[in-house]
Amino acid sequence: MAENGQIQSNGNKDEALSIFSKYQSSFARRLKKPEAMSMLMTEFNLTESEAQIFFQAFDKDHNDVLSLWEFRQFYQTIGANAHDMIELFRKLEEQDGSGTVDIERAFEALKNVDSGKGKLSEDEIAMFLKTTAGDSKTIDLHKFLNMMCRLKVYKGVE
């Protein structure tokens, strides 16, 4: 930890805190939903509906407030790739307007995605898709973003 309480890595400035601080109106390290939405749209080039989905996904306690901790989770797992993840979802989306991904296309696309351990095996891809789809056997945008976050930190089984 740095002297000022900011978590730093390799001496670099805490980018998540810098972004978050621009939208704070108090020292509480919390953004109410309107400020958080503005930050997501402005800093990450998201539409209002896309920002809403990310907000819902990362407001872990569902209190309509984004804490600095919740924002760090977003920033460290998605951050600058937010728009790319939305675009990937759109490419994999079923053509029937259901708002869910085509599982077969998702399987093929995940062969090219880097996880925390590098490329995934076919068994690992199948496991991620199955656990994400759950009983409904569908993956909507919210589930897709959750899966992509899990992939980013996945280190594999030794």
mmCIF file with all atom_site columns, C-alpha atoms in Angstrom:
data_model
loop_
_atom_site.group_PDB
_atom_site.id
_atom_site.type_symbol
_atom_site.label_atom_id
_atom_site.label_alt_id
_atom_site.label_comp_id
_atom_site.label_asym_id
_atom_site.label_entity_id
_atom_site.label_seq_id
_atom_site.pdbx_PDB_ins_code
_atom_site.Cartn_x
_atom_site.Cartn_y
_atom_site.Cartn_z
_atom_site.occupancy
_atom_site.B_iso_or_equiv
_atom_site.pdbx_formal_charge
_atom_site.auth_seq_id
_atom_site.auth_comp_id
_atom_site.auth_asym_id
_atom_site.auth_atom_id
_atom_site.pdbx_PDB_model_num
ATOM 1   C CA . MET A 1 1   ? 0.000   0.000   0.000   1.00 0.00 ? 1   MET A CA 1
ATOM 2   C CA . ALA A 1 2   ? 1.187   3.468   -0.762  1.00 0.00 ? 2   ALA A CA 1
ATOM 3   C CA . GLU A 1 3   ? 1.414   6.207   1.869   1.00 0.00 ? 3   GLU A CA 1
ATOM 4   C CA . ASN A 1 4   ? -1.854  7.780   0.738   1.00 0.00 ? 4   ASN A CA 1
ATOM 5   C CA . GLY A 1 5   ? -3.780  4.517   1.066   1.00 0.00 ? 5   GLY A CA 1
ATOM 6   C CA . GLN A 1 6   ? -4.025  3.838   -2.660  1.00 0.00 ? 6   GLN A CA 1
ATOM 7   C CA . ILE A 1 7   ? -3.255  0.321   -3.756  1.00 0.00 ? 7   ILE A CA 1
ATOM 8   C CA . GLN A 1 8   ? -0.502  0.458   -6.298  1.00 0.00 ? 8   GLN A CA 1
ATOM 9   C CA . SER A 1 9   ? 1.164   -2.122  -8.462  1.00 0.00 ? 9   SER A CA 1
ATOM 10  C CA . ASN A 1 10  ? 4.713   -1.676  -9.708  1.00 0.00 ? 10  ASN A CA 1
ATOM 11  C CA . GLY A 1 11  ? 4.667   1.951   -8.582  1.00 0.00 ? 11  GLY A CA 1
ATOM 12  C CA . ASN A 1 12  ? 1.899   2.840   -11.036 1.00 0.00 ? 12  ASN A CA 1
ATOM 13  C CA . LYS A 1 13  ? -0.909  5.220   -10.165 1.00 0.00 ? 13  LYS A CA 1
ATOM 14  C CA . ASP A 1 14  ? -4.155  3.562   -9.108  1.00 0.00 ? 14  ASP A CA 1
ATOM 15  C CA . GLU A 1 15  ? -6.129  4.030   -12.342 1.00 0.00 ? 15  GLU A CA 1
ATOM 16  C CA . ALA A 1 16  ? -9.377  2.627   -10.950 1.00 0.00 ? 16  ALA A CA 1
ATOM 17  C CA . LEU A 1 17  ? -9.342  5.126   -8.094  1.00 0.00 ? 17  LEU A CA 1
ATOM 18  C CA . SER A 1 18  ? -8.454  7.984   -10.445 1.00 0.00 ? 18  SER A CA 1
ATOM 19  C CA . ILE A 1 19  ? -11.432 7.240   -12.692 1.00 0.00 ? 19  ILE A CA 1
ATOM 20  C CA . PHE A 1 20  ? -13.793 6.641   -9.772  1.00 0.00 ? 20  PHE A CA 1
ATOM 21  C CA . SER A 1 21  ? -12.736 9.839   -7.976  1.00 0.00 ? 21  SER A CA 1
ATOM 22  C CA . LYS A 1 22  ? -13.738 12.033  -10.927 1.00 0.00 ? 22  LYS A CA 1
ATOM 23  C CA . TYR A 1 23  ? -17.391 11.121  -10.310 1.00 0.00 ? 23  TYR A CA 1
ATOM 24  C CA . GLN A 1 24  ? -17.442 11.223  -6.493  1.00 0.00 ? 24  GLN A CA 1
ATOM 25  C CA . SER A 1 25  ? -19.311 13.999  -4.748  1.00 0.00 ? 25  SER A CA 1
ATOM 26  C CA . SER A 1 26  ? -18.143 13.007  -1.249  1.00 0.00 ? 26  SER A CA 1
ATOM 27  C CA . PHE A 1 27  ? -15.321 11.085  0.403   1.00 0.00 ? 27  PHE A CA 1
ATOM 28  C CA . ALA A 1 28  ? -17.518 8.029   0.911   1.00 0.00 ? 28  ALA A CA 1
ATOM 29  C CA . ARG A 1 29  ? -15.945 6.050   -1.978  1.00 0.00 ? 29  ARG A CA 1
ATOM 30  C CA . ARG A 1 30  ? -19.424 5.267   -3.276  1.00 0.00 ? 30  ARG A CA 1
ATOM 31  C CA . LEU A 1 31  ? -21.239 6.403   -6.397  1.00 0.00 ? 31  LEU A CA 1
ATOM 32  C CA . LYS A 1 32  ? -24.992 6.579   -6.558  1.00 0.00 ? 32  LYS A CA 1
ATOM 33  C CA . LYS A 1 33  ? -26.462 4.994   -9.660  1.00 0.00 ? 33  LYS A CA 1
ATOM 34  C CA . PRO A 1 34  ? -26.703 8.203   -11.776 1.00 0.00 ? 34  PRO A CA 1
ATOM 35  C CA . GLU A 1 35  ? -23.019 9.038   -11.185 1.00 0.00 ? 35  GLU A CA 1
ATOM 36  C CA . ALA A 1 36  ? -21.952 5.428   -11.724 1.00 0.00 ? 36  ALA A CA 1
ATOM 37  C CA . MET A 1 37  ? -23.935 5.242   -14.972 1.00 0.00 ? 37  MET A CA 1
ATOM 38  C CA . SER A 1 38  ? -22.359 8.481   -16.176 1.00 0.00 ? 38  SER A CA 1
ATOM 39  C CA . MET A 1 39  ? -18.908 7.120   -15.378 1.00 0.00 ? 39  MET A CA 1
ATOM 40  C CA . LEU A 1 40  ? -19.523 3.832   -17.199 1.00 0.00 ? 40  LEU A CA 1
ATOM 41  C CA . MET A 1 41  ? -20.908 5.584   -20.285 1.00 0.00 ? 41  MET A CA 1
ATOM 42  C CA . THR A 1 42  ? -18.217 8.276   -20.418 1.00 0.00 ? 42  THR A CA 1
ATOM 43  C CA . GLU A 1 43  ? -15.094 6.374   -19.394 1.00 0.00 ? 43  GLU A CA 1
ATOM 44  C CA . PHE A 1 44  ? -15.870 3.075   -21.129 1.00 0.00 ? 44  PHE A CA 1
ATOM 45  C CA . ASN A 1 45  ? -17.837 4.284   -24.167 1.00 0.00 ? 45  ASN A CA 1
ATOM 46  C CA . LEU A 1 46  ? -20.984 2.360   -23.264 1.00 0.00 ? 46  LEU A CA 1
ATOM 47  C CA . THR A 1 47  ? -24.564 3.099   -24.207 1.00 0.00 ? 47  THR A CA 1
ATOM 48  C CA . GLU A 1 48  ? -27.035 3.686   -21.396 1.00 0.00 ? 48  GLU A CA 1
ATOM 49  C CA . SER A 1 49  ? -28.459 0.168   -21.713 1.00 0.00 ? 49  SER A CA 1
ATOM 50  C CA . GLU A 1 50  ? -24.968 -1.385  -21.737 1.00 0.00 ? 50  GLU A CA 1
ATOM 51  C CA . ALA A 1 51  ? -23.941 0.677   -18.700 1.00 0.00 ? 51  ALA A CA 1
ATOM 52  C CA . GLN A 1 52  ? -27.128 -0.466  -16.954 1.00 0.00 ? 52  GLN A CA 1
ATOM 53  C CA . ILE A 1 53  ? -26.187 -4.110  -17.503 1.00 0.00 ? 53  ILE A CA 1
ATOM 54  C CA . PHE A 1 54  ? -22.664 -3.594  -16.161 1.00 0.00 ? 54  PHE A CA 1
ATOM 55  C CA . PHE A 1 55  ? -24.024 -1.625  -13.210 1.00 0.00 ? 55  PHE A CA 1
ATOM 56  C CA . GLN A 1 56  ? -26.442 -4.425  -12.337 1.00 0.00 ? 56  GLN A CA 1
ATOM 57  C CA . ALA A 1 57  ? -23.721 -7.040  -12.727 1.00 0.00 ? 57  ALA A CA 1
ATOM 58  C CA . PHE A 1 58  ? -21.281 -5.270  -10.410 1.00 0.00 ? 58  PHE A CA 1
ATOM 59  C CA . ASP A 1 59  ? -23.639 -3.737  -7.837  1.00 0.00 ? 59  ASP A CA 1
ATOM 60  C CA . LYS A 1 60  ? -23.149 -6.916  -5.825  1.00 0.00 ? 60  LYS A CA 1
ATOM 61  C CA . ASP A 1 61  ? -25.341 -5.909  -2.895  1.00 0.00 ? 61  ASP A CA 1
ATOM 62  C CA . HIS A 1 62  ? -28.061 -4.470  -5.175  1.00 0.00 ? 62  HIS A CA 1
ATOM 63  C CA . ASN A 1 63  ? -28.289 -1.191  -3.257  1.00 0.00 ? 63  ASN A CA 1
ATOM 64  C CA . ASP A 1 64  ? -28.169 1.080   -6.358  1.00 0.00 ? 64  ASP A CA 1
ATOM 65  C CA . VAL A 1 65  ? -24.742 2.308   -5.246  1.00 0.00 ? 65  VAL A CA 1
ATOM 66  C CA . LEU A 1 66  ? -21.405 1.340   -6.777  1.00 0.00 ? 66  LEU A CA 1
ATOM 67  C CA . SER A 1 67  ? -18.716 1.174   -4.110  1.00 0.00 ? 67  SER A CA 1
ATOM 68  C CA . LEU A 1 68  ? -15.058 1.606   -4.935  1.00 0.00 ? 68  LEU A CA 1
ATOM 69  C CA . TRP A 1 69  ? -14.616 -2.114  -4.215  1.00 0.00 ? 69  TRP A CA 1
ATOM 70  C CA . GLU A 1 70  ? -17.368 -3.033  -6.709  1.00 0.00 ? 70  GLU A CA 1
ATOM 71  C CA . PHE A 1 71  ? -15.881 -0.697  -9.304  1.00 0.00 ? 71  PHE A CA 1
ATOM 72  C CA . ARG A 1 72  ? -12.434 -2.264  -8.802  1.00 0.00 ? 72  ARG A CA 1
ATOM 73  C CA . GLN A 1 73  ? -14.001 -5.664  -9.563  1.00 0.00 ? 73  GLN A CA 1
ATOM 74  C CA . PHE A 1 74  ? -15.362 -4.258  -12.817 1.00 0.00 ? 74  PHE A CA 1
ATOM 75  C CA . TYR A 1 75  ? -12.142 -2.433  -13.679 1.00 0.00 ? 75  TYR A CA 1
ATOM 76  C CA . GLN A 1 76  ? -9.837  -5.377  -12.966 1.00 0.00 ? 76  GLN A CA 1
ATOM 77  C CA . THR A 1 77  ? -11.909 -7.993  -14.782 1.00 0.00 ? 77  THR A CA 1
ATOM 78  C CA . ILE A 1 78  ? -13.427 -5.979  -17.636 1.00 0.00 ? 78  ILE A CA 1
ATOM 79  C CA . GLY A 1 79  ? -12.315 -2.350  -17.659 1.00 0.00 ? 79  GLY A CA 1
ATOM 80  C CA . ALA A 1 80  ? -11.242 -1.167  -21.085 1.00 0.00 ? 80  ALA A CA 1
ATOM 81  C CA . ASN A 1 81  ? -12.618 -4.362  -22.654 1.00 0.00 ? 81  ASN A CA 1
ATOM 82  C CA . ALA A 1 82  ? -16.239 -3.578  -21.726 1.00 0.00 ? 82  ALA A CA 1
ATOM 83  C CA . HIS A 1 83  ? -17.242 -2.524  -25.225 1.00 0.00 ? 83  HIS A CA 1
ATOM 84  C CA . ASP A 1 84  ? -15.435 -5.531  -26.785 1.00 0.00 ? 84  ASP A CA 1
ATOM 85  C CA . MET A 1 85  ? -17.325 -7.931  -24.502 1.00 0.00 ? 85  MET A CA 1
ATOM 86  C CA . ILE A 1 86  ? -20.652 -6.425  -25.552 1.00 0.00 ? 86  ILE A CA 1
ATOM 87  C CA . GLU A 1 87  ? -19.643 -6.735  -29.218 1.00 0.00 ? 87  GLU A CA 1
ATOM 88  C CA . LEU A 1 88  ? -18.609 -10.370 -28.746 1.00 0.00 ? 88  LEU A CA 1
ATOM 89  C CA . PHE A 1 89  ? -21.961 -11.102 -27.121 1.00 0.00 ? 89  PHE A CA 1
ATOM 90  C CA . ARG A 1 90  ? -23.767 -9.448  -30.050 1.00 0.00 ? 90  ARG A CA 1
ATOM 91  C CA . LYS A 1 91  ? -21.788 -11.578 -32.539 1.00 0.00 ? 91  LYS A CA 1
ATOM 92  C CA . LEU A 1 92  ? -22.698 -14.749 -30.646 1.00 0.00 ? 92  LEU A CA 1
ATOM 93  C CA . GLU A 1 93  ? -26.323 -13.815 -30.081 1.00 0.00 ? 93  GLU A CA 1
ATOM 94  C CA . GLU A 1 94  ? -29.085 -16.066 -31.392 1.00 0.00 ? 94  GLU A CA 1
ATOM 95  C CA . GLN A 1 95  ? -30.778 -14.625 -34.453 1.00 0.00 ? 95  GLN A CA 1
ATOM 96  C CA . ASP A 1 96  ? -34.235 -15.148 -32.959 1.00 0.00 ? 96  ASP A CA 1
ATOM 97  C CA . GLY A 1 97  ? -34.106 -11.984 -30.860 1.00 0.00 ? 97  GLY A CA 1
ATOM 98  C CA . SER A 1 98  ? -34.095 -13.935 -27.595 1.00 0.00 ? 98  SER A CA 1
ATOM 99  C CA . GLY A 1 99  ? -31.142 -12.012 -26.186 1.00 0.00 ? 99  GLY A CA 1
ATOM 100 C CA . THR A 1 100 ? -29.186 -15.213 -25.575 1.00 0.00 ? 100 THR A CA 1
ATOM 101 C CA . VAL A 1 101 ? -26.039 -16.594 -27.154 1.00 0.00 ? 101 VAL A CA 1
ATOM 102 C CA . ASP A 1 102 ? -25.826 -19.434 -29.618 1.00 0.00 ? 102 ASP A CA 1
ATOM 103 C CA . ILE A 1 103 ? -23.986 -22.030 -27.501 1.00 0.00 ? 103 ILE A CA 1
ATOM 104 C CA . GLU A 1 104 ? -22.235 -23.654 -30.482 1.00 0.00 ? 104 GLU A CA 1
ATOM 105 C CA . ARG A 1 105 ? -20.889 -20.310 -31.732 1.00 0.00 ? 105 ARG A CA 1
ATOM 106 C CA . ALA A 1 106 ? -19.881 -19.426 -28.172 1.00 0.00 ? 106 ALA A CA 1
ATOM 107 C CA . PHE A 1 107 ? -17.977 -22.709 -27.895 1.00 0.00 ? 107 PHE A CA 1
ATOM 108 C CA . GLU A 1 108 ? -16.007 -21.883 -31.060 1.00 0.00 ? 108 GLU A CA 1
ATOM 109 C CA . ALA A 1 109 ? -15.368 -18.278 -29.982 1.00 0.00 ? 109 ALA A CA 1
ATOM 110 C CA . LEU A 1 110 ? -14.092 -19.301 -26.543 1.00 0.00 ? 110 LEU A CA 1
ATOM 111 C CA . LYS A 1 111 ? -11.349 -21.342 -28.201 1.00 0.00 ? 111 LYS A CA 1
ATOM 112 C CA . ASN A 1 112 ? -9.713  -17.990 -29.025 1.00 0.00 ? 112 ASN A CA 1
ATOM 113 C CA . VAL A 1 113 ? -10.270 -16.262 -25.670 1.00 0.00 ? 113 VAL A CA 1
ATOM 114 C CA . ASP A 1 114 ? -7.414  -15.974 -23.204 1.00 0.00 ? 114 ASP A CA 1
ATOM 115 C CA . SER A 1 115 ? -8.224  -16.925 -19.655 1.00 0.00 ? 115 SER A CA 1
ATOM 116 C CA . GLY A 1 116 ? -6.048  -16.376 -16.605 1.00 0.00 ? 116 GLY A CA 1
ATOM 117 C CA . LYS A 1 117 ? -4.072  -19.459 -17.686 1.00 0.00 ? 117 LYS A CA 1
ATOM 118 C CA . GLY A 1 118 ? -4.059  -18.879 -21.449 1.00 0.00 ? 118 GLY A CA 1
ATOM 119 C CA . LYS A 1 119 ? -6.147  -20.779 -23.993 1.00 0.00 ? 119 LYS A CA 1
ATOM 120 C CA . LEU A 1 120 ? -8.822  -23.110 -22.643 1.00 0.00 ? 120 LEU A CA 1
ATOM 121 C CA . SER A 1 121 ? -9.192  -26.799 -23.448 1.00 0.00 ? 121 SER A CA 1
ATOM 122 C CA . GLU A 1 122 ? -12.440 -27.987 -25.017 1.00 0.00 ? 122 GLU A CA 1
ATOM 123 C CA . ASP A 1 123 ? -13.392 -29.617 -21.692 1.00 0.00 ? 123 ASP A CA 1
ATOM 124 C CA . GLU A 1 124 ? -12.830 -26.308 -19.867 1.00 0.00 ? 124 GLU A CA 1
ATOM 125 C CA . ILE A 1 125 ? -14.903 -24.426 -22.439 1.00 0.00 ? 125 ILE A CA 1
ATOM 126 C CA . ALA A 1 126 ? -17.719 -26.962 -22.081 1.00 0.00 ? 126 ALA A CA 1
ATOM 127 C CA . MET A 1 127 ? -17.552 -26.611 -18.273 1.00 0.00 ? 127 MET A CA 1
ATOM 128 C CA . PHE A 1 128 ? -17.743 -22.803 -18.436 1.00 0.00 ? 128 PHE A CA 1
ATOM 129 C CA . LEU A 1 129 ? -20.672 -22.855 -20.858 1.00 0.00 ? 129 LEU A CA 1
ATOM 130 C CA . LYS A 1 130 ? -22.575 -25.504 -18.884 1.00 0.00 ? 130 LYS A CA 1
ATOM 131 C CA . THR A 1 131 ? -22.110 -23.794 -15.503 1.00 0.00 ? 131 THR A CA 1
ATOM 132 C CA . THR A 1 132 ? -23.012 -20.414 -16.996 1.00 0.00 ? 132 THR A CA 1
ATOM 133 C CA . ALA A 1 133 ? -26.122 -21.616 -18.832 1.00 0.00 ? 133 ALA A CA 1
ATOM 134 C CA . GLY A 1 134 ? -27.395 -23.537 -15.803 1.00 0.00 ? 134 GLY A CA 1
ATOM 135 C CA . ASP A 1 135 ? -30.784 -25.213 -15.775 1.00 0.00 ? 135 ASP A CA 1
ATOM 136 C CA . SER A 1 136 ? -32.206 -22.790 -18.340 1.00 0.00 ? 136 SER A CA 1
ATOM 137 C CA . LYS A 1 137 ? -29.521 -23.836 -20.831 1.00 0.00 ? 137 LYS A CA 1
ATOM 138 C CA . THR A 1 138 ? -29.352 -20.215 -21.999 1.00 0.00 ? 138 THR A CA 1
ATOM 139 C CA . ILE A 1 139 ? -26.790 -17.462 -21.592 1.00 0.00 ? 139 ILE A CA 1
ATOM 140 C CA . ASP A 1 140 ? -28.051 -13.888 -21.579 1.00 0.00 ? 140 ASP A CA 1
ATOM 141 C CA . LEU A 1 141 ? -25.812 -10.816 -21.521 1.00 0.00 ? 141 LEU A CA 1
ATOM 142 C CA . HIS A 1 142 ? -25.651 -10.695 -17.722 1.00 0.00 ? 142 HIS A CA 1
ATOM 143 C CA . LYS A 1 143 ? -24.587 -14.367 -17.515 1.00 0.00 ? 143 LYS A CA 1
ATOM 144 C CA . PHE A 1 144 ? -22.170 -13.861 -20.410 1.00 0.00 ? 144 PHE A CA 1
ATOM 145 C CA . LEU A 1 145 ? -20.412 -10.973 -18.657 1.00 0.00 ? 145 LEU A CA 1
ATOM 146 C CA . ASN A 1 146 ? -20.207 -13.011 -15.473 1.00 0.00 ? 146 ASN A CA 1
ATOM 147 C CA . MET A 1 147 ? -18.648 -15.886 -17.423 1.00 0.00 ? 147 MET A CA 1
ATOM 148 C CA . MET A 1 148 ? -16.122 -13.598 -19.104 1.00 0.00 ? 148 MET A CA 1
ATOM 149 C CA . CYS A 1 149 ? -15.091 -12.236 -15.690 1.00 0.00 ? 149 CYS A CA 1
ATOM 150 C CA . ARG A 1 150 ? -14.641 -15.764 -14.360 1.00 0.00 ? 150 ARG A CA 1
ATOM 151 C CA . LEU A 1 151 ? -12.583 -16.658 -17.435 1.00 0.00 ? 151 LEU A CA 1
ATOM 152 C CA . LYS A 1 152 ? -10.282 -13.712 -16.858 1.00 0.00 ? 152 LYS A CA 1
ATOM 153 C CA . VAL A 1 153 ? -9.326  -14.931 -13.375 1.00 0.00 ? 153 VAL A CA 1
ATOM 154 C CA . TYR A 1 154 ? -9.469  -18.679 -14.120 1.00 0.00 ? 154 TYR A CA 1
ATOM 155 C CA . LYS A 1 155 ? -6.104  -20.353 -13.553 1.00 0.00 ? 155 LYS A CA 1
ATOM 156 C CA . GLY A 1 156 ? -7.055  -23.903 -14.407 1.00 0.00 ? 156 GLY A CA 1
ATOM 157 C CA . VAL A 1 157 ? -6.856  -27.075 -12.398 1.00 0.00 ? 157 VAL A CA 1
ATOM 158 C CA . GLU A 1 158 ? -3.430  -28.425 -11.532 1.00 0.00 ? 158 GLU A CA 1
#
